[in-house]
Amino acid sequence: LRYTLVTATAIGQDLFLSEERFAAGRNFANKLWNATRFVLNVAEGPRPKAEGQPSASGLRPPAYSVPDRWILSRLQQTTARVTKSLEAFQFNDAASALYGFLWHDFCDWYVEIAKHVPAEQQPATRAILRHVLEQALRLLHPVMPFVTEELWQRLTEGAPGRAASIMVAPWPKSSAKLVDREAERLFERLQA
């Protein structure tokens, strides 16, 4: 309900509610549940060691493929856009940016590619899947608090130093060092 109201409401516009809008919100929540279930199934077993985690410092281990670098770059851009939109009270823009990132970039592209990575690439891919989803859930929390809390609890269970709730977890910060224009250009060619 909150997600539908936020995405349907632009500043200065009248709101027209329809059953289709609520169905779209339900479908998005379902997509998040399925993506989280996939990430949890793929990432079964011990958590990746620190060197397998995407680094906020911008280091890109050689194990990171073009799709890995692309999704990390897209996450940085989405984080910056969502943060800027929320600070400007443009809630519908923030929600729309997250919808596009999670549905299209993460689920439609990166998750599908993650299903077919070679064995030597799997540890990095698992770490990035978990990292990107966890960060995106934090960004989405103001708009979908109950769904994101439940998914975040499952995703971060057993993580060292984890906050008790997504509400008190630190807000993600965008890192310009992880924006990779070359990976985006190459990945756009793949998408085309």
JSON list of C-alpha atoms in Angstrom, two decimals:
[
{"chain": "A", "resi": 1, "resn": "LEU", "atom": "CA", "xyz": [0.00, 0.00, 0.00]},
{"chain": "A", "resi": 2, "resn": "ARG", "atom": "CA", "xyz": [2.71, 2.49, 0.97]},
{"chain": "A", "resi": 3, "resn": "TYR", "atom": "CA", "xyz": [4.80, 1.65, -2.09]},
{"chain": "A", "resi": 4, "resn": "THR", "atom": "CA", "xyz": [1.80, 2.14, -4.39]},
{"chain": "A", "resi": 5, "resn": "LEU", "atom": "CA", "xyz": [0.88, 5.46, -2.80]},
{"chain": "A", "resi": 6, "resn": "VAL", "atom": "CA", "xyz": [4.46, 6.74, -2.98]},
{"chain": "A", "resi": 7, "resn": "THR", "atom": "CA", "xyz": [5.05, 5.74, -6.58]},
{"chain": "A", "resi": 8, "resn": "ALA", "atom": "CA", "xyz": [1.68, 7.06, -7.72]},
{"chain": "A", "resi": 9, "resn": "THR", "atom": "CA", "xyz": [2.02, 10.44, -6.05]},
{"chain": "A", "resi": 10, "resn": "ALA", "atom": "CA", "xyz": [4.09, 13.12, -7.78]},
{"chain": "A", "resi": 11, "resn": "ILE", "atom": "CA", "xyz": [4.35, 16.59, -6.32]},
{"chain": "A", "resi": 12, "resn": "GLY", "atom": "CA", "xyz": [1.56, 18.83, -7.59]},
{"chain": "A", "resi": 13, "resn": "GLN", "atom": "CA", "xyz": [-0.44, 16.08, -9.27]},
{"chain": "A", "resi": 14, "resn": "ASP", "atom": "CA", "xyz": [-3.79, 14.58, -8.37]},
{"chain": "A", "resi": 15, "resn": "LEU", "atom": "CA", "xyz": [-3.72, 10.94, -7.41]},
{"chain": "A", "resi": 16, "resn": "PHE", "atom": "CA", "xyz": [-5.77, 8.38, -9.31]},
{"chain": "A", "resi": 17, "resn": "LEU", "atom": "CA", "xyz": [-5.80, 5.03, -7.55]},
{"chain": "A", "resi": 18, "resn": "SER", "atom": "CA", "xyz": [-6.68, 1.91, -9.44]},
{"chain": "A", "resi": 19, "resn": "GLU", "atom": "CA", "xyz": [-6.54, -1.79, -8.76]},
{"chain": "A", "resi": 20, "resn": "GLU", "atom": "CA", "xyz": [-3.75, -2.13, -11.35]},
{"chain": "A", "resi": 21, "resn": "ARG", "atom": "CA", "xyz": [-1.48, 0.18, -9.34]},
{"chain": "A", "resi": 22, "resn": "PHE", "atom": "CA", "xyz": [-1.89, -1.97, -6.25]},
{"chain": "A", "resi": 23, "resn": "ALA", "atom": "CA", "xyz": [-1.28, -5.12, -8.31]},
{"chain": "A", "resi": 24, "resn": "ALA", "atom": "CA", "xyz": [1.97, -3.57, -9.57]},
{"chain": "A", "resi": 25, "resn": "GLY", "atom": "CA", "xyz": [3.07, -2.95, -5.97]},
{"chain": "A", "resi": 26, "resn": "ARG", "atom": "CA", "xyz": [2.19, -6.53, -5.04]},
{"chain": "A", "resi": 27, "resn": "ASN", "atom": "CA", "xyz": [4.13, -7.84, -8.04]},
{"chain": "A", "resi": 28, "resn": "PHE", "atom": "CA", "xyz": [7.17, -5.78, -7.06]},
{"chain": "A", "resi": 29, "resn": "ALA", "atom": "CA", "xyz": [7.06, -7.14, -3.49]},
{"chain": "A", "resi": 30, "resn": "ASN", "atom": "CA", "xyz": [6.78, -10.66, -4.91]},
{"chain": "A", "resi": 31, "resn": "LYS", "atom": "CA", "xyz": [9.81, -10.01, -7.17]},
{"chain": "A", "resi": 32, "resn": "LEU", "atom": "CA", "xyz": [11.81, -8.91, -4.12]},
{"chain": "A", "resi": 33, "resn": "TRP", "atom": "CA", "xyz": [10.85, -12.07, -2.19]},
{"chain": "A", "resi": 34, "resn": "ASN", "atom": "CA", "xyz": [11.89, -14.26, -5.13]},
{"chain": "A", "resi": 35, "resn": "ALA", "atom": "CA", "xyz": [15.19, -12.42, -5.62]},
{"chain": "A", "resi": 36, "resn": "THR", "atom": "CA", "xyz": [16.00, -12.73, -1.93]},
{"chain": "A", "resi": 37, "resn": "ARG", "atom": "CA", "xyz": [15.13, -16.41, -1.93]},
{"chain": "A", "resi": 38, "resn": "PHE", "atom": "CA", "xyz": [17.44, -16.91, -4.92]},
{"chain": "A", "resi": 39, "resn": "VAL", "atom": "CA", "xyz": [20.30, -15.01, -3.27]},
{"chain": "A", "resi": 40, "resn": "LEU", "atom": "CA", "xyz": [19.88, -17.01, -0.06]},
{"chain": "A", "resi": 41, "resn": "ASN", "atom": "CA", "xyz": [19.85, -20.31, -1.98]},
{"chain": "A", "resi": 42, "resn": "VAL", "atom": "CA", "xyz": [22.90, -19.41, -4.06]},
{"chain": "A", "resi": 43, "resn": "ALA", "atom": "CA", "xyz": [24.78, -18.00, -1.10]},
{"chain": "A", "resi": 44, "resn": "GLU", "atom": "CA", "xyz": [24.18, -21.01, 1.18]},
{"chain": "A", "resi": 45, "resn": "GLY", "atom": "CA", "xyz": [27.04, -21.98, 3.40]},
{"chain": "A", "resi": 46, "resn": "PRO", "atom": "CA", "xyz": [29.56, -19.77, 5.09]},
{"chain": "A", "resi": 47, "resn": "ARG", "atom": "CA", "xyz": [29.59, -16.06, 4.36]},
{"chain": "A", "resi": 48, "resn": "PRO", "atom": "CA", "xyz": [32.28, -14.90, 1.97]},
{"chain": "A", "resi": 49, "resn": "LYS", "atom": "CA", "xyz": [35.51, -13.73, 3.60]},
{"chain": "A", "resi": 50, "resn": "ALA", "atom": "CA", "xyz": [36.26, -10.04, 3.61]},
{"chain": "A", "resi": 51, "resn": "GLU", "atom": "CA", "xyz": [38.32, -10.25, 0.43]},
{"chain": "A", "resi": 52, "resn": "GLY", "atom": "CA", "xyz": [35.27, -11.63, -1.41]},
{"chain": "A", "resi": 53, "resn": "GLN", "atom": "CA", "xyz": [33.11, -8.63, -0.49]},
{"chain": "A", "resi": 54, "resn": "PRO", "atom": "CA", "xyz": [32.70, -5.71, -2.84]},
{"chain": "A", "resi": 55, "resn": "SER", "atom": "CA", "xyz": [34.88, -2.93, -1.56]},
{"chain": "A", "resi": 56, "resn": "ALA", "atom": "CA", "xyz": [33.58, 0.56, -0.96]},
{"chain": "A", "resi": 57, "resn": "SER", "atom": "CA", "xyz": [37.14, 1.79, -1.45]},
{"chain": "A", "resi": 58, "resn": "GLY", "atom": "CA", "xyz": [36.80, 1.12, -5.16]},
{"chain": "A", "resi": 59, "resn": "LEU", "atom": "CA", "xyz": [39.17, -1.81, -5.39]},
{"chain": "A", "resi": 60, "resn": "ARG", "atom": "CA", "xyz": [38.09, -4.25, -8.03]},
{"chain": "A", "resi": 61, "resn": "PRO", "atom": "CA", "xyz": [39.62, -7.67, -7.51]},
{"chain": "A", "resi": 62, "resn": "PRO", "atom": "CA", "xyz": [40.51, -9.40, -10.75]},
{"chain": "A", "resi": 63, "resn": "ALA", "atom": "CA", "xyz": [37.75, -11.91, -10.01]},
{"chain": "A", "resi": 64, "resn": "TYR", "atom": "CA", "xyz": [35.11, -9.28, -10.77]},
{"chain": "A", "resi": 65, "resn": "SER", "atom": "CA", "xyz": [33.69, -9.71, -14.23]},
{"chain": "A", "resi": 66, "resn": "VAL", "atom": "CA", "xyz": [32.11, -7.05, -16.44]},
{"chain": "A", "resi": 67, "resn": "PRO", "atom": "CA", "xyz": [28.60, -7.88, -15.11]},
{"chain": "A", "resi": 68, "resn": "ASP", "atom": "CA", "xyz": [29.94, -7.65, -11.52]},
{"chain": "A", "resi": 69, "resn": "ARG", "atom": "CA", "xyz": [31.48, -4.25, -12.17]},
{"chain": "A", "resi": 70, "resn": "TRP", "atom": "CA", "xyz": [28.34, -3.14, -14.04]},
{"chain": "A", "resi": 71, "resn": "ILE", "atom": "CA", "xyz": [25.91, -3.96, -11.23]},
{"chain": "A", "resi": 72, "resn": "LEU", "atom": "CA", "xyz": [28.18, -2.32, -8.63]},
{"chain": "A", "resi": 73, "resn": "SER", "atom": "CA", "xyz": [28.34, 0.78, -10.83]},
{"chain": "A", "resi": 74, "resn": "ARG", "atom": "CA", "xyz": [24.56, 0.83, -11.28]},
{"chain": "A", "resi": 75, "resn": "LEU", "atom": "CA", "xyz": [24.15, 0.45, -7.50]},
{"chain": "A", "resi": 76, "resn": "GLN", "atom": "CA", "xyz": [26.32, 3.52, -6.89]},
{"chain": "A", "resi": 77, "resn": "GLN", "atom": "CA", "xyz": [24.29, 5.61, -9.33]},
{"chain": "A", "resi": 78, "resn": "THR", "atom": "CA", "xyz": [21.00, 4.40, -7.87]},
{"chain": "A", "resi": 79, "resn": "THR", "atom": "CA", "xyz": [22.21, 5.13, -4.33]},
{"chain": "A", "resi": 80, "resn": "ALA", "atom": "CA", "xyz": [23.14, 8.68, -5.30]},
{"chain": "A", "resi": 81, "resn": "ARG", "atom": "CA", "xyz": [19.82, 9.27, -7.10]},
{"chain": "A", "resi": 82, "resn": "VAL", "atom": "CA", "xyz": [17.69, 7.83, -4.30]},
{"chain": "A", "resi": 83, "resn": "THR", "atom": "CA", "xyz": [19.53, 9.79, -1.63]},
{"chain": "A", "resi": 84, "resn": "LYS", "atom": "CA", "xyz": [19.21, 13.04, -3.61]},
{"chain": "A", "resi": 85, "resn": "SER", "atom": "CA", "xyz": [15.50, 12.40, -4.30]},
{"chain": "A", "resi": 86, "resn": "LEU", "atom": "CA", "xyz": [14.70, 11.66, -0.66]},
{"chain": "A", "resi": 87, "resn": "GLU", "atom": "CA", "xyz": [16.57, 14.75, 0.51]},
{"chain": "A", "resi": 88, "resn": "ALA", "atom": "CA", "xyz": [14.45, 16.80, -1.94]},
{"chain": "A", "resi": 89, "resn": "PHE", "atom": "CA", "xyz": [11.24, 15.07, -0.73]},
{"chain": "A", "resi": 90, "resn": "GLN", "atom": "CA", "xyz": [10.70, 13.55, -4.19]},
{"chain": "A", "resi": 91, "resn": "PHE", "atom": "CA", "xyz": [9.61, 10.21, -2.84]},
{"chain": "A", "resi": 92, "resn": "ASN", "atom": "CA", "xyz": [8.07, 8.97, -6.07]},
{"chain": "A", "resi": 93, "resn": "ASP", "atom": "CA", "xyz": [11.35, 9.56, -7.94]},
{"chain": "A", "resi": 94, "resn": "ALA", "atom": "CA", "xyz": [13.27, 7.61, -5.27]},
{"chain": "A", "resi": 95, "resn": "ALA", "atom": "CA", "xyz": [10.80, 4.72, -5.45]},
{"chain": "A", "resi": 96, "resn": "SER", "atom": "CA", "xyz": [10.84, 4.71, -9.25]},
{"chain": "A", "resi": 97, "resn": "ALA", "atom": "CA", "xyz": [14.65, 4.64, -9.33]},
{"chain": "A", "resi": 98, "resn": "LEU", "atom": "CA", "xyz": [14.69, 1.67, -6.96]},
{"chain": "A", "resi": 99, "resn": "TYR", "atom": "CA", "xyz": [12.01, -0.13, -8.93]},
{"chain": "A", "resi": 100, "resn": "GLY", "atom": "CA", "xyz": [14.00, 0.26, -12.15]},
{"chain": "A", "resi": 101, "resn": "PHE", "atom": "CA", "xyz": [17.23, -0.82, -10.52]},
{"chain": "A", "resi": 102, "resn": "LEU", "atom": "CA", "xyz": [15.85, -3.81, -8.64]},
{"chain": "A", "resi": 103, "resn": "TRP", "atom": "CA", "xyz": [13.47, -5.12, -11.27]},
{"chain": "A", "resi": 104, "resn": "HIS", "atom": "CA", "xyz": [15.41, -4.46, -14.44]},
{"chain": "A", "resi": 105, "resn": "ASP", "atom": "CA", "xyz": [19.11, -4.20, -13.59]},
{"chain": "A", "resi": 106, "resn": "PHE", "atom": "CA", "xyz": [19.32, -6.59, -10.65]},
{"chain": "A", "resi": 107, "resn": "CYS", "atom": "CA", "xyz": [16.61, -9.18, -11.26]},
{"chain": "A", "resi": 108, "resn": "ASP", "atom": "CA", "xyz": [16.25, -9.20, -15.05]},
{"chain": "A", "resi": 109, "resn": "TRP", "atom": "CA", "xyz": [19.96, -8.98, -15.81]},
{"chain": "A", "resi": 110, "resn": "TYR", "atom": "CA", "xyz": [22.35, -9.64, -12.96]},
{"chain": "A", "resi": 111, "resn": "VAL", "atom": "CA", "xyz": [20.44, -12.45, -11.25]},
{"chain": "A", "resi": 112, "resn": "GLU", "atom": "CA", "xyz": [19.93, -14.19, -14.59]},
{"chain": "A", "resi": 113, "resn": "ILE", "atom": "CA", "xyz": [23.64, -13.90, -15.43]},
{"chain": "A", "resi": 114, "resn": "ALA", "atom": "CA", "xyz": [24.55, -15.12, -11.92]},
{"chain": "A", "resi": 115, "resn": "LYS", "atom": "CA", "xyz": [22.78, -18.39, -12.68]},
{"chain": "A", "resi": 116, "resn": "HIS", "atom": "CA", "xyz": [25.35, -19.18, -15.37]},
{"chain": "A", "resi": 117, "resn": "VAL", "atom": "CA", "xyz": [28.73, -18.01, -14.07]},
{"chain": "A", "resi": 118, "resn": "PRO", "atom": "CA", "xyz": [31.71, -20.39, -14.18]},
{"chain": "A", "resi": 119, "resn": "ALA", "atom": "CA", "xyz": [32.76, -22.07, -10.92]},
{"chain": "A", "resi": 120, "resn": "GLU", "atom": "CA", "xyz": [35.81, -19.87, -10.42]},
{"chain": "A", "resi": 121, "resn": "GLN", "atom": "CA", "xyz": [33.62, -16.73, -10.63]},
{"chain": "A", "resi": 122, "resn": "GLN", "atom": "CA", "xyz": [30.91, -17.96, -8.23]},
{"chain": "A", "resi": 123, "resn": "PRO", "atom": "CA", "xyz": [32.43, -16.71, -4.91]},
{"chain": "A", "resi": 124, "resn": "ALA", "atom": "CA", "xyz": [32.66, -13.12, -6.20]},
{"chain": "A", "resi": 125, "resn": "THR", "atom": "CA", "xyz": [29.20, -13.32, -7.75]},
{"chain": "A", "resi": 126, "resn": "ARG", "atom": "CA", "xyz": [27.66, -14.65, -4.52]},
{"chain": "A", "resi": 127, "resn": "ALA", "atom": "CA", "xyz": [29.28, -11.84, -2.51]},
{"chain": "A", "resi": 128, "resn": "ILE", "atom": "CA", "xyz": [28.06, -9.20, -4.96]},
{"chain": "A", "resi": 129, "resn": "LEU", "atom": "CA", "xyz": [24.52, -10.63, -5.08]},
{"chain": "A", "resi": 130, "resn": "ARG", "atom": "CA", "xyz": [24.28, -10.43, -1.31]},
{"chain": "A", "resi": 131, "resn": "HIS", "atom": "CA", "xyz": [25.92, -6.98, -1.10]},
{"chain": "A", "resi": 132, "resn": "VAL", "atom": "CA", "xyz": [23.78, -5.37, -3.80]},
{"chain": "A", "resi": 133, "resn": "LEU", "atom": "CA", "xyz": [20.51, -6.76, -2.49]},
{"chain": "A", "resi": 134, "resn": "GLU", "atom": "CA", "xyz": [21.32, -5.80, 1.09]},
{"chain": "A", "resi": 135, "resn": "GLN", "atom": "CA", "xyz": [22.19, -2.23, 0.08]},
{"chain": "A", "resi": 136, "resn": "ALA", "atom": "CA", "xyz": [19.11, -1.93, -2.14]},
{"chain": "A", "resi": 137, "resn": "LEU", "atom": "CA", "xyz": [16.85, -3.12, 0.69]},
{"chain": "A", "resi": 138, "resn": "ARG", "atom": "CA", "xyz": [18.23, -0.35, 2.90]},
{"chain": "A", "resi": 139, "resn": "LEU", "atom": "CA", "xyz": [17.46, 2.20, 0.19]},
{"chain": "A", "resi": 140, "resn": "LEU", "atom": "CA", "xyz": [13.95, 0.83, -0.29]},
{"chain": "A", "resi": 141, "resn": "HIS", "atom": "CA", "xyz": [13.14, 0.66, 3.42]},
{"chain": "A", "resi": 142, "resn": "PRO", "atom": "CA", "xyz": [11.49, 4.12, 3.75]},
{"chain": "A", "resi": 143, "resn": "VAL", "atom": "CA", "xyz": [9.04, 3.14, 1.01]},
{"chain": "A", "resi": 144, "resn": "MET", "atom": "CA", "xyz": [8.45, -0.56, 1.84]},
{"chain": "A", "resi": 145, "resn": "PRO", "atom": "CA", "xyz": [9.33, -0.90, 5.52]},
{"chain": "A", "resi": 146, "resn": "PHE", "atom": "CA", "xyz": [7.72, -4.21, 6.45]},
{"chain": "A", "resi": 147, "resn": "VAL", "atom": "CA", "xyz": [8.81, -6.22, 3.43]},
{"chain": "A", "resi": 148, "resn": "THR", "atom": "CA", "xyz": [12.35, -4.85, 3.48]},
{"chain": "A", "resi": 149, "resn": "GLU", "atom": "CA", "xyz": [12.75, -5.49, 7.23]},
{"chain": "A", "resi": 150, "resn": "GLU", "atom": "CA", "xyz": [11.74, -9.12, 6.85]},
{"chain": "A", "resi": 151, "resn": "LEU", "atom": "CA", "xyz": [13.97, -9.70, 3.83]},
{"chain": "A", "resi": 152, "resn": "TRP", "atom": "CA", "xyz": [16.92, -7.86, 5.38]},
{"chain": "A", "resi": 153, "resn": "GLN", "atom": "CA", "xyz": [16.63, -9.94, 8.58]},
{"chain": "A", "resi": 154, "resn": "ARG", "atom": "CA", "xyz": [16.82, -13.14, 6.55]},
{"chain": "A", "resi": 155, "resn": "LEU", "atom": "CA", "xyz": [19.63, -11.88, 4.33]},
{"chain": "A", "resi": 156, "resn": "THR", "atom": "CA", "xyz": [21.86, -10.60, 7.14]},
{"chain": "A", "resi": 157, "resn": "GLU", "atom": "CA", "xyz": [21.19, -13.34, 9.69]},
{"chain": "A", "resi": 158, "resn": "GLY", "atom": "CA", "xyz": [24.45, -14.33, 11.32]},
{"chain": "A", "resi": 159, "resn": "ALA", "atom": "CA", "xyz": [26.43, -11.47, 9.78]},
{"chain": "A", "resi": 160, "resn": "PRO", "atom": "CA", "xyz": [29.09, -10.13, 12.14]},
{"chain": "A", "resi": 161, "resn": "GLY", "atom": "CA", "xyz": [28.36, -6.64, 13.47]},
{"chain": "A", "resi": 162, "resn": "ARG", "atom": "CA", "xyz": [24.92, -6.48, 11.91]},
{"chain": "A", "resi": 163, "resn": "ALA", "atom": "CA", "xyz": [22.42, -3.93, 13.21]},
{"chain": "A", "resi": 164, "resn": "ALA", "atom": "CA", "xyz": [19.38, -5.27, 15.07]},
{"chain": "A", "resi": 165, "resn": "SER", "atom": "CA", "xyz": [17.06, -3.76, 12.46]},
{"chain": "A", "resi": 166, "resn": "ILE", "atom": "CA", "xyz": [17.31, -2.30, 8.99]},
{"chain": "A", "resi": 167, "resn": "MET", "atom": "CA", "xyz": [15.91, 0.91, 10.53]},
{"chain": "A", "resi": 168, "resn": "VAL", "atom": "CA", "xyz": [19.15, 1.51, 12.44]},
{"chain": "A", "resi": 169, "resn": "ALA", "atom": "CA", "xyz": [21.52, 0.14, 9.81]},
{"chain": "A", "resi": 170, "resn": "PRO", "atom": "CA", "xyz": [23.66, 2.86, 8.24]},
{"chain": "A", "resi": 171, "resn": "TRP", "atom": "CA", "xyz": [22.33, 4.50, 5.09]},
{"chain": "A", "resi": 172, "resn": "PRO", "atom": "CA", "xyz": [24.26, 3.34, 2.00]},
{"chain": "A", "resi": 173, "resn": "LYS", "atom": "CA", "xyz": [26.75, 5.82, 0.59]},
{"chain": "A", "resi": 174, "resn": "SER", "atom": "CA", "xyz": [27.55, 6.13, -3.08]},
{"chain": "A", "resi": 175, "resn": "SER", "atom": "CA", "xyz": [31.19, 5.76, -4.08]},
{"chain": "A", "resi": 176, "resn": "ALA", "atom": "CA", "xyz": [32.34, 7.44, -7.27]},
{"chain": "A", "resi": 177, "resn": "LYS", "atom": "CA", "xyz": [35.27, 4.99, -7.32]},
{"chain": "A", "resi": 178, "resn": "LEU", "atom": "CA", "xyz": [32.87, 2.13, -8.04]},
{"chain": "A", "resi": 179, "resn": "VAL", "atom": "CA", "xyz": [31.20, 3.89, -10.98]},
{"chain": "A", "resi": 180, "resn": "ASP", "atom": "CA", "xyz": [32.61, 2.04, -13.97]},
{"chain": "A", "resi": 181, "resn": "ARG", "atom": "CA", "xyz": [31.68, 3.69, -17.28]},
{"chain": "A", "resi": 182, "resn": "GLU", "atom": "CA", "xyz": [33.62, 1.12, -19.30]},
{"chain": "A", "resi": 183, "resn": "ALA", "atom": "CA", "xyz": [31.75, -1.81, -17.73]},
{"chain": "A", "resi": 184, "resn": "GLU", "atom": "CA", "xyz": [28.45, 0.02, -18.33]},
{"chain": "A", "resi": 185, "resn": "ARG", "atom": "CA", "xyz": [29.33, 0.65, -21.97]},
{"chain": "A", "resi": 186, "resn": "LEU", "atom": "CA", "xyz": [30.28, -3.01, -22.51]},
{"chain": "A", "resi": 187, "resn": "PHE", "atom": "CA", "xyz": [27.19, -4.26, -20.69]},
{"chain": "A", "resi": 188, "resn": "GLU", "atom": "CA", "xyz": [24.90, -1.99, -22.71]},
{"chain": "A", "resi": 189, "resn": "ARG", "atom": "CA", "xyz": [26.26, -3.69, -25.83]},
{"chain": "A", "resi": 190, "resn": "LEU", "atom": "CA", "xyz": [25.38, -7.08, -24.30]},
{"chain": "A", "resi": 191, "resn": "GLN", "atom": "CA", "xyz": [21.88, -5.83, -23.47]},
{"chain": "A", "resi": 192, "resn": "ALA", "atom": "CA", "xyz": [21.39, -4.55, -27.02]}
]
